[in-house]
Short mmCIF file of C-alpha atoms and ligand atoms in Angstrom, two decimals:
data_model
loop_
_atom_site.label_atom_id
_atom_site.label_comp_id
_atom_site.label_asym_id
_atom_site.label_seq_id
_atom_site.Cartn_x
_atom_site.Cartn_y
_atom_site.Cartn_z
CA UNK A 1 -110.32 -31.99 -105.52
CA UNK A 2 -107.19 -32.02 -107.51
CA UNK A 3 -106.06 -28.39 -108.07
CA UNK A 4 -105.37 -28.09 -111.81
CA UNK A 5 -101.88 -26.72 -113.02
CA UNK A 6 -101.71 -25.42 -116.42
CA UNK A 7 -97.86 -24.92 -117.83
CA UNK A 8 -96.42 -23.42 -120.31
CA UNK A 9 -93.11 -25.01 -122.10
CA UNK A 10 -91.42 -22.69 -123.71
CA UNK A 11 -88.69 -25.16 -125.32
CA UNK A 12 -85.88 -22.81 -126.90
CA UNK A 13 -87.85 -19.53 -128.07
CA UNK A 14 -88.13 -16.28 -126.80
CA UNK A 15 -85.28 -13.86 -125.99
CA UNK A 16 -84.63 -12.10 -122.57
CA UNK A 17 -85.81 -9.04 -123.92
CA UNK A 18 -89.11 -10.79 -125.51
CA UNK A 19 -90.19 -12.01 -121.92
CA UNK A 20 -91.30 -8.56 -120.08
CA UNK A 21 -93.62 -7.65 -123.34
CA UNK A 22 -95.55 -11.20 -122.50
CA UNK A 23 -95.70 -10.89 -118.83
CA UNK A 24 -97.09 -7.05 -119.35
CA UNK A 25 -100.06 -8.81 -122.49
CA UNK A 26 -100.56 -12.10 -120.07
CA UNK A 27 -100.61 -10.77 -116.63
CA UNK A 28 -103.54 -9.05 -116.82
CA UNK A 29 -105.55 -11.25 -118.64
CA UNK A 30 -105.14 -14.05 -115.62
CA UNK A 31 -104.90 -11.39 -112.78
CA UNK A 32 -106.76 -12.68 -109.46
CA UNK A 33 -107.13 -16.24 -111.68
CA UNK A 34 -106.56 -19.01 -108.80
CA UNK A 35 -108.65 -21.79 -109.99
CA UNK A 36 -105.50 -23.02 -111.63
CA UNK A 37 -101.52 -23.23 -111.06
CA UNK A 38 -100.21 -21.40 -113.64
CA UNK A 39 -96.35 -21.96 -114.52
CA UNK A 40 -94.22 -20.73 -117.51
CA UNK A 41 -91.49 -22.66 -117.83
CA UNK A 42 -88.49 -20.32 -120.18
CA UNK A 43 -85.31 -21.02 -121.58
CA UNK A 44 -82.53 -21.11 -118.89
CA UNK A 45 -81.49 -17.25 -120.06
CA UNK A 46 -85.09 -16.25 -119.57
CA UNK A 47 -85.50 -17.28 -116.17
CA UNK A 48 -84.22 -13.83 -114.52
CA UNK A 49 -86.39 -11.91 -116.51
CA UNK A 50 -89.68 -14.49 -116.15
CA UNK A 51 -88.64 -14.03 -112.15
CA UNK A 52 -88.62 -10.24 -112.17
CA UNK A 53 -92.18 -9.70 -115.02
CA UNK A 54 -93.66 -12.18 -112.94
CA UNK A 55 -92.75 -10.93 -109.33
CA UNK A 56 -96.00 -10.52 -106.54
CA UNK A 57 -97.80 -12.11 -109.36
CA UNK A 58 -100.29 -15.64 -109.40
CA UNK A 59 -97.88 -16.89 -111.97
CA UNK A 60 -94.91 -19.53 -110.89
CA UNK A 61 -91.53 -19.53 -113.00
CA UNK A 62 -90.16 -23.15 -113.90
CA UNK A 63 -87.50 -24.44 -115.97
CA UNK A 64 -87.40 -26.82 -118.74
CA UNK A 65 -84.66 -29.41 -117.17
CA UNK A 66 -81.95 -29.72 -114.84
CA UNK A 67 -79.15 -31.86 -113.99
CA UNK A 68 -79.27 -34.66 -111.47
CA UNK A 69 -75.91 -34.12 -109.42
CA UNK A 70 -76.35 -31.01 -106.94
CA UNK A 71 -72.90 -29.73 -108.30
CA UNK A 72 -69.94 -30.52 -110.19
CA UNK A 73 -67.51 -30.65 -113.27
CA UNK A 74 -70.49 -31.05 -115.74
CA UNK A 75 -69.59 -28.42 -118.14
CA UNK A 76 -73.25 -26.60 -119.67
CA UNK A 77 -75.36 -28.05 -117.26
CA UNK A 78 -77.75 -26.39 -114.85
CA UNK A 79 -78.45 -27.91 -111.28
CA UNK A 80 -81.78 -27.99 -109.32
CA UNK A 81 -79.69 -25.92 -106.28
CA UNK A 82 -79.11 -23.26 -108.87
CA UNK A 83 -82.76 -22.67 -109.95
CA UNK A 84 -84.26 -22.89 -106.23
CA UNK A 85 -81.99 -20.35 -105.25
CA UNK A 86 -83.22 -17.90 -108.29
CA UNK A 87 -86.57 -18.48 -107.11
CA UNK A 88 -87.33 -21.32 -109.45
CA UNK A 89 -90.35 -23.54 -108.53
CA UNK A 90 -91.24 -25.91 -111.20
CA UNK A 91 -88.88 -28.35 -113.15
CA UNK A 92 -89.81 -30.55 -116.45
CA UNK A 93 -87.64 -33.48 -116.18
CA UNK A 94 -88.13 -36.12 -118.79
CA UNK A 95 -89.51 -34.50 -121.85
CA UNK A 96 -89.93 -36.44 -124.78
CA UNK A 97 -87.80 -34.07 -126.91
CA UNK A 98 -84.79 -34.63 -124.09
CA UNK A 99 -85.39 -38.33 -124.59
CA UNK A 100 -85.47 -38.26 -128.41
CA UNK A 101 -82.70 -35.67 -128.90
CA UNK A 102 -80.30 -35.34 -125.92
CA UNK A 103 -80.10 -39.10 -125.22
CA UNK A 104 -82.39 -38.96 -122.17
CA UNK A 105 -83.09 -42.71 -120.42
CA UNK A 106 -86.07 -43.35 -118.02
CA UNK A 107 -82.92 -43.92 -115.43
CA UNK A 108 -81.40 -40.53 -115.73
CA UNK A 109 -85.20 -39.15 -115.94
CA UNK A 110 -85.22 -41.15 -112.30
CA UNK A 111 -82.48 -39.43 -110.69
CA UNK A 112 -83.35 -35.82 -111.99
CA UNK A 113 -86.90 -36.49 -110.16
CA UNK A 114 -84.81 -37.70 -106.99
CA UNK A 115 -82.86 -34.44 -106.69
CA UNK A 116 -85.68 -32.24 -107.58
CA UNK A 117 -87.91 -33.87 -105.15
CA UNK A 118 -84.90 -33.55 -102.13
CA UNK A 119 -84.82 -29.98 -102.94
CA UNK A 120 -88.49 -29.28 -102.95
CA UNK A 121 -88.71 -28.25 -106.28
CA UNK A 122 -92.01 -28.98 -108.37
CA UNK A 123 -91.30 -32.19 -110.79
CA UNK A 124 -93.52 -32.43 -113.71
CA UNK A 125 -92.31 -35.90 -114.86
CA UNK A 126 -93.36 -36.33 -118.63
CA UNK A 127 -93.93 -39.35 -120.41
CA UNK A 128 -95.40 -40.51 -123.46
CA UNK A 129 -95.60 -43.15 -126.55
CA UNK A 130 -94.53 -42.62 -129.93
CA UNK A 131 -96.81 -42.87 -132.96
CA UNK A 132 -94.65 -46.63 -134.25
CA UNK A 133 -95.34 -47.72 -129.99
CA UNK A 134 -99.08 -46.44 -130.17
CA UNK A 135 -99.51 -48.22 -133.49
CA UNK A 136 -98.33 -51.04 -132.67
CA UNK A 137 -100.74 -51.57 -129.30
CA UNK A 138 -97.37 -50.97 -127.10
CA UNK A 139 -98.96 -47.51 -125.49
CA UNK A 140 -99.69 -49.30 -122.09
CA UNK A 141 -96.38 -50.74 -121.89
CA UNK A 142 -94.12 -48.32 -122.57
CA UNK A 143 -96.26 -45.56 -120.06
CA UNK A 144 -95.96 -48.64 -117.59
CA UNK A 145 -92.01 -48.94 -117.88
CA UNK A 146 -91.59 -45.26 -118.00
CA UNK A 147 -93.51 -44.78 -114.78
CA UNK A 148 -91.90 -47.89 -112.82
CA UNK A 149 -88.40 -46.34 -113.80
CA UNK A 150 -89.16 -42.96 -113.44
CA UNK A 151 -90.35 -43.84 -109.59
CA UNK A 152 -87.93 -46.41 -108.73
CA UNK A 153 -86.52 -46.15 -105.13
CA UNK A 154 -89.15 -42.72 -104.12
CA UNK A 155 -90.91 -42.93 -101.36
CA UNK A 156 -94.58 -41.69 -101.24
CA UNK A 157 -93.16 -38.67 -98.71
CA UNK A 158 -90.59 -37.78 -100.65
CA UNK A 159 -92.74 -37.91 -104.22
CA UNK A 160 -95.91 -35.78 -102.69
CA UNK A 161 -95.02 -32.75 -104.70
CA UNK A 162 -94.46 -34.62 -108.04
CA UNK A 163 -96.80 -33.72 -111.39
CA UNK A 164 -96.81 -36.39 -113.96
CA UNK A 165 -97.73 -35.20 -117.64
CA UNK A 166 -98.76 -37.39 -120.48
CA UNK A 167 -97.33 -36.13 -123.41
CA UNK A 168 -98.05 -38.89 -126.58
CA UNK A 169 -95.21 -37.68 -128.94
CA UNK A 170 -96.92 -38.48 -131.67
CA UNK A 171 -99.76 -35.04 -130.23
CA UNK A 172 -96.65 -32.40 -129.50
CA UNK A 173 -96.01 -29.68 -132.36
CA UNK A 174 -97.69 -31.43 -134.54
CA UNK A 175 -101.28 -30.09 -134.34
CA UNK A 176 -102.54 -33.53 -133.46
CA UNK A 177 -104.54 -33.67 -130.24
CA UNK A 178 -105.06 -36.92 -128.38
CA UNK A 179 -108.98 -37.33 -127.81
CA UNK A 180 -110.36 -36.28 -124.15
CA UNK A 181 -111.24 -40.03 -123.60
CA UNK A 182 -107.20 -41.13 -125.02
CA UNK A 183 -105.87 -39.12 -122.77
CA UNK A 184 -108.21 -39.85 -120.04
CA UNK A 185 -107.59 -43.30 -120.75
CA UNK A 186 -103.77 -43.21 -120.65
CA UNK A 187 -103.91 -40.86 -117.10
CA UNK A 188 -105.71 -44.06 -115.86
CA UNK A 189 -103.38 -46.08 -116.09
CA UNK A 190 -100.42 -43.75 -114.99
CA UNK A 191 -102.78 -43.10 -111.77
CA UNK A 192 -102.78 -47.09 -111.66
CA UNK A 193 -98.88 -47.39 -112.02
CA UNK A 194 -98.34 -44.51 -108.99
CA UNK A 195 -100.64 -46.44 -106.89
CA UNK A 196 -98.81 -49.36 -107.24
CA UNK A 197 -95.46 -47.13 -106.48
CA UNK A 198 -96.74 -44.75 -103.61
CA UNK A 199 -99.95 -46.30 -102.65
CA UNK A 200 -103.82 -45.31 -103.36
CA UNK A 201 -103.81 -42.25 -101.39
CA UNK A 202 -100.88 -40.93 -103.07
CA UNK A 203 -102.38 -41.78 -106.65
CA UNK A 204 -105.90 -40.26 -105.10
CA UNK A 205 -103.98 -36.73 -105.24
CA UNK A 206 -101.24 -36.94 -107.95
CA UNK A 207 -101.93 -34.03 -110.53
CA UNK A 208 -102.00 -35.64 -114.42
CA UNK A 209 -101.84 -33.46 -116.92
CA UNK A 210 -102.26 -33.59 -120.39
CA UNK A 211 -99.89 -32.20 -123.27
CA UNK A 212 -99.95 -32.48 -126.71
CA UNK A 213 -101.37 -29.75 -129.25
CA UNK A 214 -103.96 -28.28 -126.59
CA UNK A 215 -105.02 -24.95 -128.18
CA UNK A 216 -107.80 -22.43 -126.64
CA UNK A 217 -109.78 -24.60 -128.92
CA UNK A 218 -109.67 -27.78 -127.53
CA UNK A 219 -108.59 -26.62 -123.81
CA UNK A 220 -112.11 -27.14 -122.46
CA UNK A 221 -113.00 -30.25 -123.89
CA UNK A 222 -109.95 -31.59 -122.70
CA UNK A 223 -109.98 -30.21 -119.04
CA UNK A 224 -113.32 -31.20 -118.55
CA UNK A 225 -112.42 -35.02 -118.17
CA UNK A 226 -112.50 -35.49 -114.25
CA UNK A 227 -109.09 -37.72 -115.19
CA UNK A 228 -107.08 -34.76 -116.55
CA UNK A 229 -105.63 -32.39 -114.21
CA UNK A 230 -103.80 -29.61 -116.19
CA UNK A 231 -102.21 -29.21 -119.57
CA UNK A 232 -98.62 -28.77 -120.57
CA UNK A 233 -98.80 -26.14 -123.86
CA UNK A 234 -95.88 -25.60 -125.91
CA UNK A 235 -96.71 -23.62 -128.99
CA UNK A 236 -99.64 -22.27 -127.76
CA UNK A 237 -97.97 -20.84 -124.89
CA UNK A 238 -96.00 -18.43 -126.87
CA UNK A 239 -98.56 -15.83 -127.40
CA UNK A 240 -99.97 -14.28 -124.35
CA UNK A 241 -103.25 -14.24 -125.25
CA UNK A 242 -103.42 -17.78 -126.39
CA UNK A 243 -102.21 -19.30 -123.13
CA UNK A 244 -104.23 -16.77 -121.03
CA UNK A 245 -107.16 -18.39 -123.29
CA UNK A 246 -106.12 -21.73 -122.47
CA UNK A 247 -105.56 -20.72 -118.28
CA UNK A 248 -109.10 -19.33 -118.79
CA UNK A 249 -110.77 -22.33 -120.79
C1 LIG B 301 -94.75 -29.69 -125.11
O1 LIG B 301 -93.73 -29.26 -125.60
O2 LIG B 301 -94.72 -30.16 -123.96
C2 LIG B 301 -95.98 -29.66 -125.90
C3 LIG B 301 -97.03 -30.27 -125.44
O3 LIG B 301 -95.93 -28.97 -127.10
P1 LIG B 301 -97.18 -28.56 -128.04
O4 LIG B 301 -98.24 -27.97 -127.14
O5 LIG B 301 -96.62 -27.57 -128.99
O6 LIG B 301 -97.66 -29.81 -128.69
#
């Protein structure tokens, strides 16, 4: 049984002083909830605040990216070293929005999962077609390349704690929801490219999850296919009651 995380992304919203009024609405509403792995993944400036509403509580604090060197003259950036030593467990590396706006390539997407994995932070490694690459039948291929570059040169010890989430670009923000058998589909064949990587065991227990529009609306239909271990929400996750309705589907 592959324990299911649900995370929330909260991309650049919320200020500091916007995160204690969730965490006071949400905590409740998932209190003694451990069916699932919750995460809540803030802006950088958040963080603090996420770590101190969300203190003694069921729910883990992540961030949205990180850089891939442990240290260094890389003015703006944030390193993995930094966040573990906050208290930071969870790290999105890889999502499509990095990849489409900051320049992101599957090779620096393969070093950021390196680092994170050497300091025992929680990768959630996203990856995803556009609409043009699932129109044009190119879905399988580009999930295959991303995955074979995204694990290059990872051993199956060093990869154990790694999440993958399939995130079709064409589903995220846009109120379009790949279909529970889509996705289920797609997760197949990114459990087929990790066994390839880190063998069938590995694959056996790799966490998939699934983001792309899920809404307390579609949340059950969704995590009811055996193939989908989690969701990634990003609008959704804004409002405390919404995600707790999606933790709770
Ligand atoms: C995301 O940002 O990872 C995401 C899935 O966004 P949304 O839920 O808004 O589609």
């Amino acid at each position: 049984m592959r324990k299911k995380v649900i995370a929330a992304n909260w991309k650049m919203c919320k200020t500091p002083d916007q995160v204690q009024p969730f965490f006071r609405e949400f905590l409740p509403l998932v209190a003694s909830h451990d069916r699932d792995e919750i995460a809540i993944c803030p802006p950088f400036l958040d963080i603090p605040a996420a770590l101190e509403a969300g203190k003694d509580s069921n729910v883990a604090i992540g961030a949205q990216n990180m850089h891939w060197e442990k240290e260094g003259a890389y003015t703006g950036e944030i390193c993995g070293s930094m966040l573990l030593a906050i208290g930071v467990t969870h790290v999105i590396i890889g999502h499509s929005e990095r990849r489409q706006y900051f320049g992101e390539t599957d090779d620096v997407v393969n070093l950021k999962l390196k680092v994170a994995l050497e300091l025992g932070l929680i990768p959630i490694v996203c990856v995803g077609e556009v609409l043009e690459e699932r129109e044009a039948g190119l879905t399988e291929d580009v999930l295959r390349r991303q995955c074979l570059r995204a694990f290059h040169a990872i051993s199956g010890k060093k990869a154990r704690k790694m999440v993958v989430a399939y995130e079709p670009v064409w589903a995220i923000g846009t109120g379009k929801t790949a279909t529970p058998q889509m996705a289920a589909d797609a997760h197949v064949l990114i459990r087929a490219e990790a066994a390839k990587s880190f063998g069938e065991e590995f694959a056996e227990q790799l966490r998939i999850l699934y983001g792309g529009s899920v809404k307390p609306e579609n949340a059950k239909a969704l995590m009811a296919e055996s193939e989908i271990d989690g969701a990634l929400v990003g609008g959704a996750s804004l409002d405390p009651k919404s995600f707790a309705a999606i933790v709770r589907y």
